[in-house]
PDB file of N, CA, C and O in Angstrom:
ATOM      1  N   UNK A  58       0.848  -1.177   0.000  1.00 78.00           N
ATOM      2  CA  UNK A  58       0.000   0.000   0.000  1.00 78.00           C
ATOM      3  C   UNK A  58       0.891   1.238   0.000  1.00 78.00           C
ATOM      4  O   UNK A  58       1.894   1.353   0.705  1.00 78.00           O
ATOM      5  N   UNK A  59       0.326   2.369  -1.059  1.00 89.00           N
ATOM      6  CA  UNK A  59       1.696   3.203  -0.773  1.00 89.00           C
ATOM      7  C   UNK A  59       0.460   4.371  -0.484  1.00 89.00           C
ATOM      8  O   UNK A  59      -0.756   4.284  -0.657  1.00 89.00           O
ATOM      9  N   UNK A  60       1.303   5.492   0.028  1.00 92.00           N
ATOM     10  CA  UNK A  60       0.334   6.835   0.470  1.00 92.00           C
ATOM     11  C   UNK A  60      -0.453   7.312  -0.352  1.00 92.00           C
ATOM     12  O   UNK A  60      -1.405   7.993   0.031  1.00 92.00           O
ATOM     13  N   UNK A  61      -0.203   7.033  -1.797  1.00 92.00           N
ATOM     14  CA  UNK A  61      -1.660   7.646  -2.516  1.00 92.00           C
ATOM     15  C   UNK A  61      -3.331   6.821  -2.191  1.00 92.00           C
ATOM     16  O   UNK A  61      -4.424   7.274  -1.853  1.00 92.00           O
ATOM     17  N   UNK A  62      -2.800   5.358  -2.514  1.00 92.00           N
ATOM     18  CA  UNK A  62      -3.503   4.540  -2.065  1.00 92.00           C
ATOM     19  C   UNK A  62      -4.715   4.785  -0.927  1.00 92.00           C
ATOM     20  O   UNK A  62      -5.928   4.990  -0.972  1.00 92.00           O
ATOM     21  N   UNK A  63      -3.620   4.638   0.193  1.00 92.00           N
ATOM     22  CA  UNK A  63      -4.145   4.936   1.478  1.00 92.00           C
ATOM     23  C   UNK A  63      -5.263   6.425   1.686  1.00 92.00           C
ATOM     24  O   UNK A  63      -6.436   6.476   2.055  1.00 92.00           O
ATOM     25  N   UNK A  64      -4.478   7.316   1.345  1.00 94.00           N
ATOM     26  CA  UNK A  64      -5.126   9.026   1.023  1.00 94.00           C
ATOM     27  C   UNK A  64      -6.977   8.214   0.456  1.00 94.00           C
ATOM     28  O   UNK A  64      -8.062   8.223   1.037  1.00 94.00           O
ATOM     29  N   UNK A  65      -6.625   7.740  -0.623  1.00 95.00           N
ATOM     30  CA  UNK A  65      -7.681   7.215  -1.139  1.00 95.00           C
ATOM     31  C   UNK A  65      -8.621   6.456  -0.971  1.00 95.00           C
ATOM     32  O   UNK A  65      -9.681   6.472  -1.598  1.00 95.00           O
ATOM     33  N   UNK A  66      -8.104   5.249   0.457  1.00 95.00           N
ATOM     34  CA  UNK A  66      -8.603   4.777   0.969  1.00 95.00           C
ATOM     35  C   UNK A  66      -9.542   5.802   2.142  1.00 95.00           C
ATOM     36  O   UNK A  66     -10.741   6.072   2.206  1.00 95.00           O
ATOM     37  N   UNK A  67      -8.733   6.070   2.719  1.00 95.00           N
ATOM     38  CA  UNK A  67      -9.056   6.981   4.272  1.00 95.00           C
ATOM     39  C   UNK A  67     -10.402   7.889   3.610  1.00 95.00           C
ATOM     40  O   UNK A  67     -11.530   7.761   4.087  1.00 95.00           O
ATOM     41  N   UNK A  68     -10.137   8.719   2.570  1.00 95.00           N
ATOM     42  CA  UNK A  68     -11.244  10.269   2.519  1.00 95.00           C
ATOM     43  C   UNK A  68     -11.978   9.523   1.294  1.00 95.00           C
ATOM     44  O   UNK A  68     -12.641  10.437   0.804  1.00 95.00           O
ATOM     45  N   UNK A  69     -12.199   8.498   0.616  1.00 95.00           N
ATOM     46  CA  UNK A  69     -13.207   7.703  -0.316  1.00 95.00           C
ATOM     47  C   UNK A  69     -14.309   7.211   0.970  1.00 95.00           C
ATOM     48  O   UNK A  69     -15.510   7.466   1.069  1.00 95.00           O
ATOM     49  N   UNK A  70     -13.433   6.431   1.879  1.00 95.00           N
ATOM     50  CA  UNK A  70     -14.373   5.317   2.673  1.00 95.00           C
ATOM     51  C   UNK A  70     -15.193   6.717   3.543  1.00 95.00           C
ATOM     52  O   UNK A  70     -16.413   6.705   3.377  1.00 95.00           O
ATOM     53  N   UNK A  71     -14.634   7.937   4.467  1.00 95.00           N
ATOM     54  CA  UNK A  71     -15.002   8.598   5.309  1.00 95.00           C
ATOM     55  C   UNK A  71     -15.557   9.976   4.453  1.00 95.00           C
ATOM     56  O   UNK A  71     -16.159  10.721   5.226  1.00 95.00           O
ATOM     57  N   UNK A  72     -15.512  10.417   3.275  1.00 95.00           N
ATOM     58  CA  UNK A  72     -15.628  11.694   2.940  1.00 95.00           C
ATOM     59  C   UNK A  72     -15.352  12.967   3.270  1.00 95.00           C
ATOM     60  O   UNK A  72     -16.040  13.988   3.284  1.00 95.00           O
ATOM     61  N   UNK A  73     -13.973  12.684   3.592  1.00 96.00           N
ATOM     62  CA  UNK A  73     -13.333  13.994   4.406  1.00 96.00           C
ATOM     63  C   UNK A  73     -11.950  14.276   2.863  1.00 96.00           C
ATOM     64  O   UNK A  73     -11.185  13.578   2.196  1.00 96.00           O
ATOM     65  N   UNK A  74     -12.341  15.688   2.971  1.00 95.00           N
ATOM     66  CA  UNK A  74     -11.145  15.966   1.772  1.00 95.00           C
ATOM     67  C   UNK A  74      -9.604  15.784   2.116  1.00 95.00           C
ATOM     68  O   UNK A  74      -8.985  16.075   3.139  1.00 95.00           O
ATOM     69  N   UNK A  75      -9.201  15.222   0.954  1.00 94.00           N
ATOM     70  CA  UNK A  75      -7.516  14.568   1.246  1.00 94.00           C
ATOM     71  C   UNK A  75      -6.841  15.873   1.599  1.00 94.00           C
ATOM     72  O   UNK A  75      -5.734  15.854   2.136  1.00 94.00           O
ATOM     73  N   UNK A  76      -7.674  17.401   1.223  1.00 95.00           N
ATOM     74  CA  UNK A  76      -6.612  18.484   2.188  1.00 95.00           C
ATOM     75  C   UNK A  76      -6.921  18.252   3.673  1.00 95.00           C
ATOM     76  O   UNK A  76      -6.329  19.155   4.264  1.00 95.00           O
ATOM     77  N   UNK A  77      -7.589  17.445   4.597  1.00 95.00           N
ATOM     78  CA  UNK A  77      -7.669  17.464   5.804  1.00 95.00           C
ATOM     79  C   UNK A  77      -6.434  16.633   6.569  1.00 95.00           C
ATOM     80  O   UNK A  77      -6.020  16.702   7.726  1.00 95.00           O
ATOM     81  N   UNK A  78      -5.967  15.703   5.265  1.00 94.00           N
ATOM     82  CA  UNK A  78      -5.214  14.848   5.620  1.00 94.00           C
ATOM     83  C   UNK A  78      -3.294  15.336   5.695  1.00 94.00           C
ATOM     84  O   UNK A  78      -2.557  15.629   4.754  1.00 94.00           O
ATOM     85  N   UNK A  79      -2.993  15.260   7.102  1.00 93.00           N
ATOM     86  CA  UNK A  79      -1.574  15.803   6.803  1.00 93.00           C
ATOM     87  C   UNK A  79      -0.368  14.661   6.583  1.00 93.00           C
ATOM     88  O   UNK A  79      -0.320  13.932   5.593  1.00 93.00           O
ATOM     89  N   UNK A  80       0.567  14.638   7.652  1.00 92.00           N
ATOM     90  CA  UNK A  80       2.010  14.124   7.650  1.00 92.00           C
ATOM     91  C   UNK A  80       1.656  12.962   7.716  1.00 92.00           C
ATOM     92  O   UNK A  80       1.096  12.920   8.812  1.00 92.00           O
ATOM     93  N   UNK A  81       1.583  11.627   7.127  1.00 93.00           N
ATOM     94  CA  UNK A  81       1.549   9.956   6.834  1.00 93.00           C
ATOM     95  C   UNK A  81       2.690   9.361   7.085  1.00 93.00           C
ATOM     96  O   UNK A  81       3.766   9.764   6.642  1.00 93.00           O
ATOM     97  N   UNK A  82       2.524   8.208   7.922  1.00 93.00           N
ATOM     98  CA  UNK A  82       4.263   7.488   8.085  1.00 93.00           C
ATOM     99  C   UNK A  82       3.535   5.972   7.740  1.00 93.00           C
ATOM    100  O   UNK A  82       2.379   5.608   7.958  1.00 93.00           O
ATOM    101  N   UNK A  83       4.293   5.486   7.324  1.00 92.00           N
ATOM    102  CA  UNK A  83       3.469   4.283   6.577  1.00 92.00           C
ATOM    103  C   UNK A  83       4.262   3.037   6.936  1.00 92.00           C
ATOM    104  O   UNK A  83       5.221   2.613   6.291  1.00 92.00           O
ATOM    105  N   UNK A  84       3.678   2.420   8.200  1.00 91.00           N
ATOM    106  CA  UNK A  84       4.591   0.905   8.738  1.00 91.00           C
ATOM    107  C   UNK A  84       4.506  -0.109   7.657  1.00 91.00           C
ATOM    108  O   UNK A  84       4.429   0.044   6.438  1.00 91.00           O
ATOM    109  N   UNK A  85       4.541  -1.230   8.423  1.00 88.00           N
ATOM    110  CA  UNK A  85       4.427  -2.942   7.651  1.00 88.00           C
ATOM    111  C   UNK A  85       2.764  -2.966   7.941  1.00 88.00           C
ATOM    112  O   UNK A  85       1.898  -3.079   7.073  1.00 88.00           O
ATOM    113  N   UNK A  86       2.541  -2.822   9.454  1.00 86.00           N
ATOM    114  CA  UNK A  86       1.719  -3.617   9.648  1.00 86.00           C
ATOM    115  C   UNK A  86       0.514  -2.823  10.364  1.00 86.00           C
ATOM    116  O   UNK A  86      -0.481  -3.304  10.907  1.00 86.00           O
ATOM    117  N   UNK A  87       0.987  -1.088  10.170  1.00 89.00           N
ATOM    118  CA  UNK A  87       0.127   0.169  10.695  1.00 89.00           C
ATOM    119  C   UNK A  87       0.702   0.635  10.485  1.00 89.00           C
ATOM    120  O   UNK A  87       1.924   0.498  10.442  1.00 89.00           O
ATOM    121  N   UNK A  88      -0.473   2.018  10.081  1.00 90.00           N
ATOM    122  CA  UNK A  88      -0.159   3.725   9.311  1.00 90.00           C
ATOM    123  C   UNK A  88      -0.653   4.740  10.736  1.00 90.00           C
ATOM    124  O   UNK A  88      -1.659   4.610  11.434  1.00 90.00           O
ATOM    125  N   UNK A  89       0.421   5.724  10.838  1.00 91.00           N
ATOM    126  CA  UNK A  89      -0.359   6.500  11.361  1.00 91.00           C
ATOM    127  C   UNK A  89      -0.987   8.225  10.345  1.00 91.00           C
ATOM    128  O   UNK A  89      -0.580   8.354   9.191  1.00 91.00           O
ATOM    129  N   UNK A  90      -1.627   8.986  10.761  1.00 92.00           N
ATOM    130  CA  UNK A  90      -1.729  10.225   9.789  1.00 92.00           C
ATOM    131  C   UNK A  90      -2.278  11.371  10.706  1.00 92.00           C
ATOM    132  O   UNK A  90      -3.249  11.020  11.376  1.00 92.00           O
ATOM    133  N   UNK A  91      -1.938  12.437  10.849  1.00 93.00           N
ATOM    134  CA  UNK A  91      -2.355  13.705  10.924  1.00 93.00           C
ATOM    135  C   UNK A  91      -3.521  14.072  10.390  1.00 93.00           C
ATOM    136  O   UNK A  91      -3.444  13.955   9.167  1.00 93.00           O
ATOM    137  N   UNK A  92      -5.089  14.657  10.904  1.00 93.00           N
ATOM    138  CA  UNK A  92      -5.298  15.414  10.424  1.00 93.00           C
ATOM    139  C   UNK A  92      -5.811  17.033  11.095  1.00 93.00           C
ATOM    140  O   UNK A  92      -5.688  17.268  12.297  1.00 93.00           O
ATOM    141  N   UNK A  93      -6.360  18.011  10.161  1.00 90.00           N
ATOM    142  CA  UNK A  93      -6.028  19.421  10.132  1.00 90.00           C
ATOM    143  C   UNK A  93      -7.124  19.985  11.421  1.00 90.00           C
ATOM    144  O   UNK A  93      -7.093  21.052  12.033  1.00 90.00           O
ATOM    145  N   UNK A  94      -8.321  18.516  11.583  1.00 92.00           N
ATOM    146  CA  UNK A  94      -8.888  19.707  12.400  1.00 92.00           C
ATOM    147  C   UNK A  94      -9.957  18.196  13.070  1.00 92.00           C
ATOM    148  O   UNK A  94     -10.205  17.113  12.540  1.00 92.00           O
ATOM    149  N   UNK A  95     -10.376  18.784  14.436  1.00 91.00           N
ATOM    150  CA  UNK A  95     -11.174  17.449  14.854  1.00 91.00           C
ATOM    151  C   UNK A  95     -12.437  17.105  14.583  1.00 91.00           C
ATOM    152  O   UNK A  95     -13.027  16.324  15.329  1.00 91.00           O
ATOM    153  N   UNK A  96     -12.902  17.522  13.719  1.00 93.00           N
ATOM    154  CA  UNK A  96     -14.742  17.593  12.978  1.00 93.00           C
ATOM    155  C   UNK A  96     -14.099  16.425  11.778  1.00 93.00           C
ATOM    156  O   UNK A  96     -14.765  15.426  11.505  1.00 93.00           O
ATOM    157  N   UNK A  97     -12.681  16.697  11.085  1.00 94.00           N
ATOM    158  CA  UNK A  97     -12.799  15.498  10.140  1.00 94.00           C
ATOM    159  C   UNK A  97     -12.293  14.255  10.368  1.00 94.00           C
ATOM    160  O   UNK A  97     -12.544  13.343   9.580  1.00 94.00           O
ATOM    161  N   UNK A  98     -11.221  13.990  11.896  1.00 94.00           N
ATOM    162  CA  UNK A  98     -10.940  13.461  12.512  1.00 94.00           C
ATOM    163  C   UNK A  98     -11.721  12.342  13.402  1.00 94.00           C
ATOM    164  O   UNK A  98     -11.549  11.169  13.733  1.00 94.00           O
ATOM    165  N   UNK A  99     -12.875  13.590  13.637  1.00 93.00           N
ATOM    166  CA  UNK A  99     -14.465  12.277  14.087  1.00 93.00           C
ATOM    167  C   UNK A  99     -14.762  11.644  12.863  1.00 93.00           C
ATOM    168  O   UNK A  99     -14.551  10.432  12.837  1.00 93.00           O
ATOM    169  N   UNK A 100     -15.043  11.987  12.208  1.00 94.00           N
ATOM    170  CA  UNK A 100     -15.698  11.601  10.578  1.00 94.00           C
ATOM    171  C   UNK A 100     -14.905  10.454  10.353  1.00 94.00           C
ATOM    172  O   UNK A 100     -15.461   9.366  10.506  1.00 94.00           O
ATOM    173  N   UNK A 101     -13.709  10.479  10.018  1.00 95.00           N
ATOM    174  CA  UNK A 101     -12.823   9.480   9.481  1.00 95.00           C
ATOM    175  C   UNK A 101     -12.795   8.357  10.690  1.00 95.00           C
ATOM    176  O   UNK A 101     -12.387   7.276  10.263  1.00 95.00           O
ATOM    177  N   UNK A 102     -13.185   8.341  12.338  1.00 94.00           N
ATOM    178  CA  UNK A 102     -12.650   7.468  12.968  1.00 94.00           C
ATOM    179  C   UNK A 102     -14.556   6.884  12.972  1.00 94.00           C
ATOM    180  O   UNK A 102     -14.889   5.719  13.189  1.00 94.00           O
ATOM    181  N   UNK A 103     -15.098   7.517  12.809  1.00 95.00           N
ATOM    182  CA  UNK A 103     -16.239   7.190  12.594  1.00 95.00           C
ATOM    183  C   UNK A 103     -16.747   6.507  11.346  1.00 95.00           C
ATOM    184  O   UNK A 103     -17.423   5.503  11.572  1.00 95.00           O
ATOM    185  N   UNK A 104     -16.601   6.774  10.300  1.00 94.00           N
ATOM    186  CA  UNK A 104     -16.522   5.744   9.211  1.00 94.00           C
ATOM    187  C   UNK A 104     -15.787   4.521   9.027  1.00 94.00           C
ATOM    188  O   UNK A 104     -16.153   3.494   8.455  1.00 94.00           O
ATOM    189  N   UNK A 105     -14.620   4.801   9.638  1.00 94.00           N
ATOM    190  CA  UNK A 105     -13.344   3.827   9.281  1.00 94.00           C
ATOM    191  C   UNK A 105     -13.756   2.840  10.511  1.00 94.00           C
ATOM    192  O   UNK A 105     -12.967   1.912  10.330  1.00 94.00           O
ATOM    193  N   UNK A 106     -14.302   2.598  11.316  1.00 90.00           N
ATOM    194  CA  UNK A 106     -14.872   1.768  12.603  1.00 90.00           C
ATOM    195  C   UNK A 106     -15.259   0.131  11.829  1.00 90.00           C
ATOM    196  O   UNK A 106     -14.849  -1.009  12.047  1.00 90.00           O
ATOM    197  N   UNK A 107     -16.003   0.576  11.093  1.00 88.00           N
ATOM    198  CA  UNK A 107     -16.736  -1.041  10.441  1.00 88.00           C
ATOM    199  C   UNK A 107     -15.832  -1.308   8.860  1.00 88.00           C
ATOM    200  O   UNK A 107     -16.295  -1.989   7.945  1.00 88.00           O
ATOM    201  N   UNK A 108     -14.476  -0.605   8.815  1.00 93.00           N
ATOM    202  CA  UNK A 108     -14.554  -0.868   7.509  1.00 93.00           C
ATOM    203  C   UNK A 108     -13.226  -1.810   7.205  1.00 93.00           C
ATOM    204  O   UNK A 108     -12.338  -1.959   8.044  1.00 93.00           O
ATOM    205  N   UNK A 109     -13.212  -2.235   6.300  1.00 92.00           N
ATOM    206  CA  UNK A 109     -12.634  -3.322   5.599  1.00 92.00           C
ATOM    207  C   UNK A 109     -11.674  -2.836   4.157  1.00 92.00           C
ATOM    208  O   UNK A 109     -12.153  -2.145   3.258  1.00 92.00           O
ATOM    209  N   UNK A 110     -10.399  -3.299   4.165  1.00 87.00           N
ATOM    210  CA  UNK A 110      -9.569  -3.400   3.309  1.00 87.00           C
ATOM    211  C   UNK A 110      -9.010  -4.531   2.525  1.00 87.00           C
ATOM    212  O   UNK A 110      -8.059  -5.272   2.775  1.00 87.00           O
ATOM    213  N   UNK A 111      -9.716  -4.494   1.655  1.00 84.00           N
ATOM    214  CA  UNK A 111      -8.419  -6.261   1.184  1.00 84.00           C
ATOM    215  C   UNK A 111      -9.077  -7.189   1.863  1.00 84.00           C
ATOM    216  O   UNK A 111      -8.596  -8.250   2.262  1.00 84.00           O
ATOM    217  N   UNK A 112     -10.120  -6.833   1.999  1.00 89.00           N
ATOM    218  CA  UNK A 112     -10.787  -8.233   3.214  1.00 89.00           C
ATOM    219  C   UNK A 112     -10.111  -8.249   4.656  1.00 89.00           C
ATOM    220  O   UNK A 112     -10.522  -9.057   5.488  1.00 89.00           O
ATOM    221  N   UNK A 113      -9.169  -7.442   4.935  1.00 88.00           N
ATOM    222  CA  UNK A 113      -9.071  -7.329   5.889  1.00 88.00           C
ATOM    223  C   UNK A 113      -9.650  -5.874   7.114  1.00 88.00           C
ATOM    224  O   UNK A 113      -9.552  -4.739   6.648  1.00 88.00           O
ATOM    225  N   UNK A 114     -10.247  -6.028   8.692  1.00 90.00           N
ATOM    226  CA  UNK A 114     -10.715  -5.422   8.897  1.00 90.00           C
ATOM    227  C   UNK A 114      -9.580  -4.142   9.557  1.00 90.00           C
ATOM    228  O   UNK A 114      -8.445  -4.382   9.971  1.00 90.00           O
ATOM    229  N   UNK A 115     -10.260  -2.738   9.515  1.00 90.00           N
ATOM    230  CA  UNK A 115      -9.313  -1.784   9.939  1.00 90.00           C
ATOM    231  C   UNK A 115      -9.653  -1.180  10.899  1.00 90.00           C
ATOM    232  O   UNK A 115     -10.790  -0.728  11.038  1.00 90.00           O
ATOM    233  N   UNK A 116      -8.617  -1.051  11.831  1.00 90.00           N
ATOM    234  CA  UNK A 116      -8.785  -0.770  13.186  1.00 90.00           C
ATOM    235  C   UNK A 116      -8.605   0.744  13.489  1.00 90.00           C
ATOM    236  O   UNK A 116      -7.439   0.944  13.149  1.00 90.00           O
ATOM    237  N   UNK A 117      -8.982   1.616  13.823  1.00 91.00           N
ATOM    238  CA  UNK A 117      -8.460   2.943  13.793  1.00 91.00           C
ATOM    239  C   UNK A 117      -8.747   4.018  15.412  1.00 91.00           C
ATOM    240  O   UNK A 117      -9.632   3.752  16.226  1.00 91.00           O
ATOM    241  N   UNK A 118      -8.286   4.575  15.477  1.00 89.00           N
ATOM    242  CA  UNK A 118      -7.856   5.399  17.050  1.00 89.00           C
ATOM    243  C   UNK A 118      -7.619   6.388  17.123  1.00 89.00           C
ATOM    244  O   UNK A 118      -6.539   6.612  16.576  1.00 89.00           O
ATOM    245  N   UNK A 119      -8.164   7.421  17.633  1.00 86.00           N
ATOM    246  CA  UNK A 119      -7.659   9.185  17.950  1.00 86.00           C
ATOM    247  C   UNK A 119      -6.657   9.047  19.270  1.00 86.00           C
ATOM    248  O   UNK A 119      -6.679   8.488  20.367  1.00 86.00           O
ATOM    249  N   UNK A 120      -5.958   9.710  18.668  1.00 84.00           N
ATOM    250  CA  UNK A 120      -4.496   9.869  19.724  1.00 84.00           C
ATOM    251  C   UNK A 120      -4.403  11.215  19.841  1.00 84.00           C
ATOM    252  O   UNK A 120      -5.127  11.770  19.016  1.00 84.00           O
ATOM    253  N   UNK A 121      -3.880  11.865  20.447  1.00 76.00           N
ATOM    254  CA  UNK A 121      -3.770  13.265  20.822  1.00 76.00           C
ATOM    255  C   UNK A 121      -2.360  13.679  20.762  1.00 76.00           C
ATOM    256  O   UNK A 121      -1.558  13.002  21.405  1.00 76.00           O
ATOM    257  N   UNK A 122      -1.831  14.936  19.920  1.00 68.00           N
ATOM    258  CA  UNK A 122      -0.606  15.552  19.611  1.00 68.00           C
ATOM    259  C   UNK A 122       0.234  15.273  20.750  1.00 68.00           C
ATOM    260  O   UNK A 122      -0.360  15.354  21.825  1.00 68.00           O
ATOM    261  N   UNK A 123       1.340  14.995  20.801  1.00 60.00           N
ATOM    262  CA  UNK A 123       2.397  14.782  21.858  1.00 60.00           C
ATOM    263  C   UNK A 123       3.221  16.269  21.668  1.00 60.00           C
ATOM    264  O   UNK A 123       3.769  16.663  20.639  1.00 60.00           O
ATOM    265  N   UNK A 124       3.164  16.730  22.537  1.00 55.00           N
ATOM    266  CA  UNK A 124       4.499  17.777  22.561  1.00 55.00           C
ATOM    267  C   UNK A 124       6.135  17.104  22.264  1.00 55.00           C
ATOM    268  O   UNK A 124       6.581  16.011  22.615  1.00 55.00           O
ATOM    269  N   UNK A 125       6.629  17.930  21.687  1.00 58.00           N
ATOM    270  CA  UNK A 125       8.024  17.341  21.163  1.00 58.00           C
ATOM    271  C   UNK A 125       9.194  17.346  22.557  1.00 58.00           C
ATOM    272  O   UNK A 125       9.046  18.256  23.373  1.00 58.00           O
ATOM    273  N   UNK A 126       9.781  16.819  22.677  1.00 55.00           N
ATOM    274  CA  UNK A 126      11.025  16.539  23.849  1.00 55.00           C
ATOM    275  C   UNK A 126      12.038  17.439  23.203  1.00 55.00           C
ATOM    276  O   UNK A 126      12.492  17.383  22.060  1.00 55.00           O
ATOM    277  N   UNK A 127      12.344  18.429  24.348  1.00 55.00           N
ATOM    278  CA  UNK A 127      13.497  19.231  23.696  1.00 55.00           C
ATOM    279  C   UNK A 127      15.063  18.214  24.008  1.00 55.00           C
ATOM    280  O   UNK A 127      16.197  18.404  23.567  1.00 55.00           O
ATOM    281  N   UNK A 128      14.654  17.363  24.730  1.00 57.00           N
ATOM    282  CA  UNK A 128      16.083  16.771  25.083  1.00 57.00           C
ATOM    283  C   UNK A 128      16.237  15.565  23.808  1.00 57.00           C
ATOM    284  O   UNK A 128      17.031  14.674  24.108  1.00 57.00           O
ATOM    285  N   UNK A 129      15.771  15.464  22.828  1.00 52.00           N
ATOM    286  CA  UNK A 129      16.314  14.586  21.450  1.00 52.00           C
ATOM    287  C   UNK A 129      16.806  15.461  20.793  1.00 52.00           C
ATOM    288  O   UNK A 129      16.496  16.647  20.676  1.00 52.00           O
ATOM    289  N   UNK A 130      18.122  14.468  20.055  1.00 49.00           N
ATOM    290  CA  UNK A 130      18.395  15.369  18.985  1.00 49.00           C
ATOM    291  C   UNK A 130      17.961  14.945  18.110  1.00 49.00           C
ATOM    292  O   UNK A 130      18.053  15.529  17.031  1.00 49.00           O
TER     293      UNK A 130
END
């Protein structure tokens, strides 16, 4: 699956525009993604609840911004 894909997956299945969608990091076996505001953020975790990829089912979760650690470089 590469990020266009996914983009396509996420705002096709939920109807939230792919400008809502920000920064994508794309694992093996989970994606996480940014988006711009929490009205499309419900939408997408709300659609994406019952839905299915590839026959397989997709699990999805609101996480909340982490402040950055000034002590990494």
């Amino acid at each position: 699956l590469d990020k266009g894909s996914f983009i396509k997956f996420v705002c096709g299945t939920s109807s939230v525009d792919s400008a809502a969608v920000g920064q994508i990091v794309m694992q093996n076996t989970r994606s996480f993604f940014s988006v711009e505001d929490s009205k499309s953020a419900s939408m997408i975790v709300d659609k994406l609840k019952d839905a299915s990829f590839k026959g397989r089912r997709v699990r999805v979760e609101l996480t909340e911004d982490r402040p950055e650690r000034s002590d990494r470089y």
